[in-house]
């Protein structure tokens, strides 16, 4: 376990980010502690907003994989696969990933410095009070990162990837009073 924690910390130092399943499990655990049950759509959006604000605040990606622009907003496809069976019902399990040492599937664990954890708790608390439709609406803002990928004006955008530079460019322009504090 000590090696795995060291490996996680090294990933953040080089700016590569975490596995989205780890972040999703942290979000689910925090929402459970707040007494809020999340649907699949809500989870995807809150993980996205955590990633966006982490990029702005720390100039570092939270999630190492690119979000894609899907009809209902930003999505990590492997999270969709993990939780699609819940449909619009609250998620009651946690994401699993392969342990590369044992070859067994196990719950994805999120090891993060306490400063980052406290910041993410604030983001989660803010967005977890919103309905799935409100979260979708916020992620669909005009000229925002999702809209730029979704309405790519005929340019080739394989997988409709949402560029981190567009995320930072958009969210860093939001007035400080509107930012998660």
Tab-separated table of C-alpha atoms in Angstrom:
chain	number	residue	atom	x	y	z
A	1	UNK	CA	0.000	0.000	0.000
A	2	UNK	CA	2.829	2.423	0.745
A	3	UNK	CA	4.185	2.050	-2.786
A	4	UNK	CA	0.745	2.700	-4.290
A	5	UNK	CA	0.312	5.884	-2.193
A	6	UNK	CA	3.774	7.042	-3.271
A	7	UNK	CA	2.898	6.311	-6.899
A	8	UNK	CA	-0.323	8.398	-6.613
A	9	UNK	CA	1.573	11.358	-5.159
A	10	UNK	CA	4.173	11.141	-7.906
A	11	UNK	CA	1.412	11.227	-10.536
A	12	UNK	CA	0.177	14.576	-9.228
A	13	UNK	CA	3.673	16.045	-9.028
A	14	UNK	CA	4.185	15.445	-12.729
A	15	UNK	CA	0.757	16.905	-13.568
A	16	UNK	CA	-0.810	13.732	-14.948
A	17	UNK	CA	-3.781	13.564	-12.575
A	18	UNK	CA	-5.746	10.742	-11.009
A	19	UNK	CA	-7.896	7.960	-12.381
A	20	UNK	CA	-11.467	9.232	-12.652
A	21	UNK	CA	-12.766	6.150	-10.811
A	22	UNK	CA	-10.779	7.209	-7.743
A	23	UNK	CA	-12.195	10.738	-7.924
A	24	UNK	CA	-15.725	9.371	-8.478
A	25	UNK	CA	-15.470	7.191	-5.371
A	26	UNK	CA	-14.297	10.184	-3.328
A	27	UNK	CA	-17.250	12.233	-4.631
A	28	UNK	CA	-19.683	9.414	-3.820
A	29	UNK	CA	-18.253	9.022	-0.301
A	30	UNK	CA	-18.429	12.775	0.357
A	31	UNK	CA	-22.007	12.962	-0.925
A	32	UNK	CA	-22.987	10.013	1.262
A	33	UNK	CA	-21.514	11.899	4.256
A	34	UNK	CA	-23.655	14.912	3.268
A	35	UNK	CA	-26.747	12.710	3.026
A	36	UNK	CA	-27.006	13.170	-0.748
A	37	UNK	CA	-27.398	10.217	-3.096
A	38	UNK	CA	-26.071	10.774	-6.591
A	39	UNK	CA	-27.358	9.561	-9.925
A	40	UNK	CA	-25.010	8.703	-12.739
A	41	UNK	CA	-25.557	12.071	-14.458
A	42	UNK	CA	-24.914	13.998	-11.243
A	43	UNK	CA	-21.734	12.037	-10.529
A	44	UNK	CA	-20.310	12.715	-14.007
A	45	UNK	CA	-20.988	16.443	-13.720
A	46	UNK	CA	-19.610	16.805	-10.183
A	47	UNK	CA	-16.423	14.939	-11.144
A	48	UNK	CA	-16.155	17.311	-14.128
A	49	UNK	CA	-16.634	20.437	-11.983
A	50	UNK	CA	-14.049	19.135	-9.472
A	51	UNK	CA	-11.646	18.687	-12.382
A	52	UNK	CA	-12.399	22.145	-13.797
A	53	UNK	CA	-11.915	23.991	-10.520
A	54	UNK	CA	-8.818	21.949	-9.674
A	55	UNK	CA	-7.319	22.986	-13.016
A	56	UNK	CA	-8.025	26.648	-12.285
A	57	UNK	CA	-6.930	26.580	-8.630
A	58	UNK	CA	-3.825	24.389	-8.877
A	59	UNK	CA	-2.956	24.618	-12.591
A	60	UNK	CA	-2.964	20.826	-12.623
A	61	UNK	CA	-5.497	18.299	-13.927
A	62	UNK	CA	-7.383	16.353	-11.287
A	63	UNK	CA	-8.363	13.585	-13.727
A	64	UNK	CA	-5.728	12.193	-16.052
A	65	UNK	CA	-8.171	11.249	-18.823
A	66	UNK	CA	-9.994	13.658	-21.124
A	67	UNK	CA	-13.698	14.290	-20.658
A	68	UNK	CA	-15.866	13.875	-23.738
A	69	UNK	CA	-18.796	16.058	-24.798
A	70	UNK	CA	-21.907	13.879	-24.738
A	71	UNK	CA	-25.514	14.962	-25.112
A	72	UNK	CA	-26.022	15.577	-21.387
A	73	UNK	CA	-22.639	17.174	-20.742
A	74	UNK	CA	-19.068	16.142	-19.971
A	75	UNK	CA	-18.519	12.409	-19.497
A	76	UNK	CA	-15.652	10.082	-18.691
A	77	UNK	CA	-16.626	7.066	-20.844
A	78	UNK	CA	-15.187	4.483	-18.438
A	79	UNK	CA	-17.283	5.973	-15.588
A	80	UNK	CA	-20.318	5.698	-17.836
A	81	UNK	CA	-19.545	1.997	-18.359
A	82	UNK	CA	-18.992	1.494	-14.637
A	83	UNK	CA	-22.298	3.035	-13.492
A	84	UNK	CA	-24.701	2.889	-16.469
A	85	UNK	CA	-26.610	0.023	-14.873
A	86	UNK	CA	-27.989	2.417	-12.248
A	87	UNK	CA	-29.824	4.476	-14.885
A	88	UNK	CA	-31.522	7.354	-13.046
A	89	UNK	CA	-31.391	5.575	-9.663
A	90	UNK	CA	-28.895	6.551	-6.958
A	91	UNK	CA	-25.490	4.863	-7.171
A	92	UNK	CA	-24.971	2.379	-4.332
A	93	UNK	CA	-21.598	0.836	-5.223
A	94	UNK	CA	-18.101	2.148	-5.859
A	95	UNK	CA	-15.965	2.045	-8.987
A	96	UNK	CA	-13.461	-0.744	-9.274
A	97	UNK	CA	-10.200	-0.986	-11.135
A	98	UNK	CA	-7.627	-3.649	-11.748
A	99	UNK	CA	-4.842	-3.899	-9.185
A	100	UNK	CA	-1.812	-4.164	-11.436
A	101	UNK	CA	0.117	-6.115	-8.834
A	102	UNK	CA	-2.483	-8.778	-7.987
A	103	UNK	CA	-4.579	-8.710	-11.171
A	104	UNK	CA	-7.731	-8.530	-9.019
A	105	UNK	CA	-10.495	-5.925	-9.343
A	106	UNK	CA	-10.752	-3.767	-6.244
A	107	UNK	CA	-12.385	-0.536	-5.165
A	108	UNK	CA	-10.486	2.417	-6.602
A	109	UNK	CA	-8.873	4.315	-3.715
A	110	UNK	CA	-8.230	8.067	-3.807
A	111	UNK	CA	-4.991	9.127	-2.095
A	112	UNK	CA	-4.694	12.909	-2.171
A	113	UNK	CA	-2.956	15.613	-0.119
A	114	UNK	CA	-5.200	17.124	2.582
A	115	UNK	CA	-5.069	20.629	1.018
A	116	UNK	CA	-6.491	19.287	-2.245
A	117	UNK	CA	-9.017	17.137	-0.362
A	118	UNK	CA	-10.387	20.146	1.546
A	119	UNK	CA	-10.673	22.146	-1.673
A	120	UNK	CA	-12.551	19.309	-3.404
A	121	UNK	CA	-14.909	18.905	-0.445
A	122	UNK	CA	-15.985	22.545	-0.935
A	123	UNK	CA	-16.593	21.971	-4.647
A	124	UNK	CA	-18.559	18.789	-3.953
A	125	UNK	CA	-20.650	20.439	-1.236
A	126	UNK	CA	-21.552	23.299	-3.597
A	127	UNK	CA	-22.551	21.151	-6.590
A	128	UNK	CA	-24.104	18.202	-4.695
A	129	UNK	CA	-27.092	20.351	-3.685
A	130	UNK	CA	-28.091	20.786	-7.344
A	131	UNK	CA	-30.408	18.515	-9.305
A	132	UNK	CA	-29.132	16.472	-12.270
A	133	UNK	CA	-30.901	18.860	-14.683
A	134	UNK	CA	-29.313	21.912	-13.025
A	135	UNK	CA	-25.876	20.289	-13.275
A	136	UNK	CA	-26.444	19.506	-16.964
A	137	UNK	CA	-27.538	23.099	-17.570
A	138	UNK	CA	-24.411	24.457	-15.841
A	139	UNK	CA	-22.179	22.176	-17.894
A	140	UNK	CA	-23.883	23.326	-21.122
A	141	UNK	CA	-23.109	27.034	-20.688
A	142	UNK	CA	-22.855	29.019	-23.909
A	143	UNK	CA	-19.294	29.173	-25.263
A	144	UNK	CA	-18.154	26.939	-22.386
A	145	UNK	CA	-15.808	23.949	-22.808
A	146	UNK	CA	-18.618	21.434	-23.409
A	147	UNK	CA	-20.336	23.696	-25.973
A	148	UNK	CA	-17.038	24.299	-27.804
A	149	UNK	CA	-16.442	20.551	-28.137
A	150	UNK	CA	-20.081	19.671	-28.914
A	151	UNK	CA	-20.538	22.454	-31.493
A	152	UNK	CA	-17.143	22.080	-33.093
A	153	UNK	CA	-18.273	23.812	-36.296
A	154	UNK	CA	-17.352	20.975	-38.619
A	155	UNK	CA	-13.793	20.577	-37.335
A	156	UNK	CA	-12.702	17.048	-36.619
A	157	UNK	CA	-12.982	16.328	-32.907
A	158	UNK	CA	-12.554	12.560	-32.456
A	159	UNK	CA	-14.404	11.373	-29.395
A	160	UNK	CA	-15.581	14.969	-28.824
A	161	UNK	CA	-12.725	15.525	-26.347
A	162	UNK	CA	-12.995	18.560	-24.056
A	163	UNK	CA	-9.634	20.303	-24.009
A	164	UNK	CA	-8.190	21.218	-20.595
A	165	UNK	CA	-6.999	24.538	-22.023
A	166	UNK	CA	-10.620	25.394	-22.878
A	167	UNK	CA	-11.692	24.406	-19.365
A	168	UNK	CA	-9.090	26.678	-17.763
A	169	UNK	CA	-9.789	29.475	-20.233
A	170	UNK	CA	-13.503	29.441	-19.472
A	171	UNK	CA	-13.592	28.834	-15.710
A	172	UNK	CA	-10.765	31.263	-14.936
A	173	UNK	CA	-12.930	34.085	-16.356
A	174	UNK	CA	-15.783	33.508	-13.911
A	175	UNK	CA	-15.832	36.350	-11.338
A	176	UNK	CA	-14.327	35.363	-8.000
A	177	UNK	CA	-17.627	35.781	-6.149
A	178	UNK	CA	-19.172	33.043	-8.305
A	179	UNK	CA	-16.297	30.618	-7.835
A	180	UNK	CA	-16.492	27.820	-5.337
A	181	UNK	CA	-14.944	29.056	-2.101
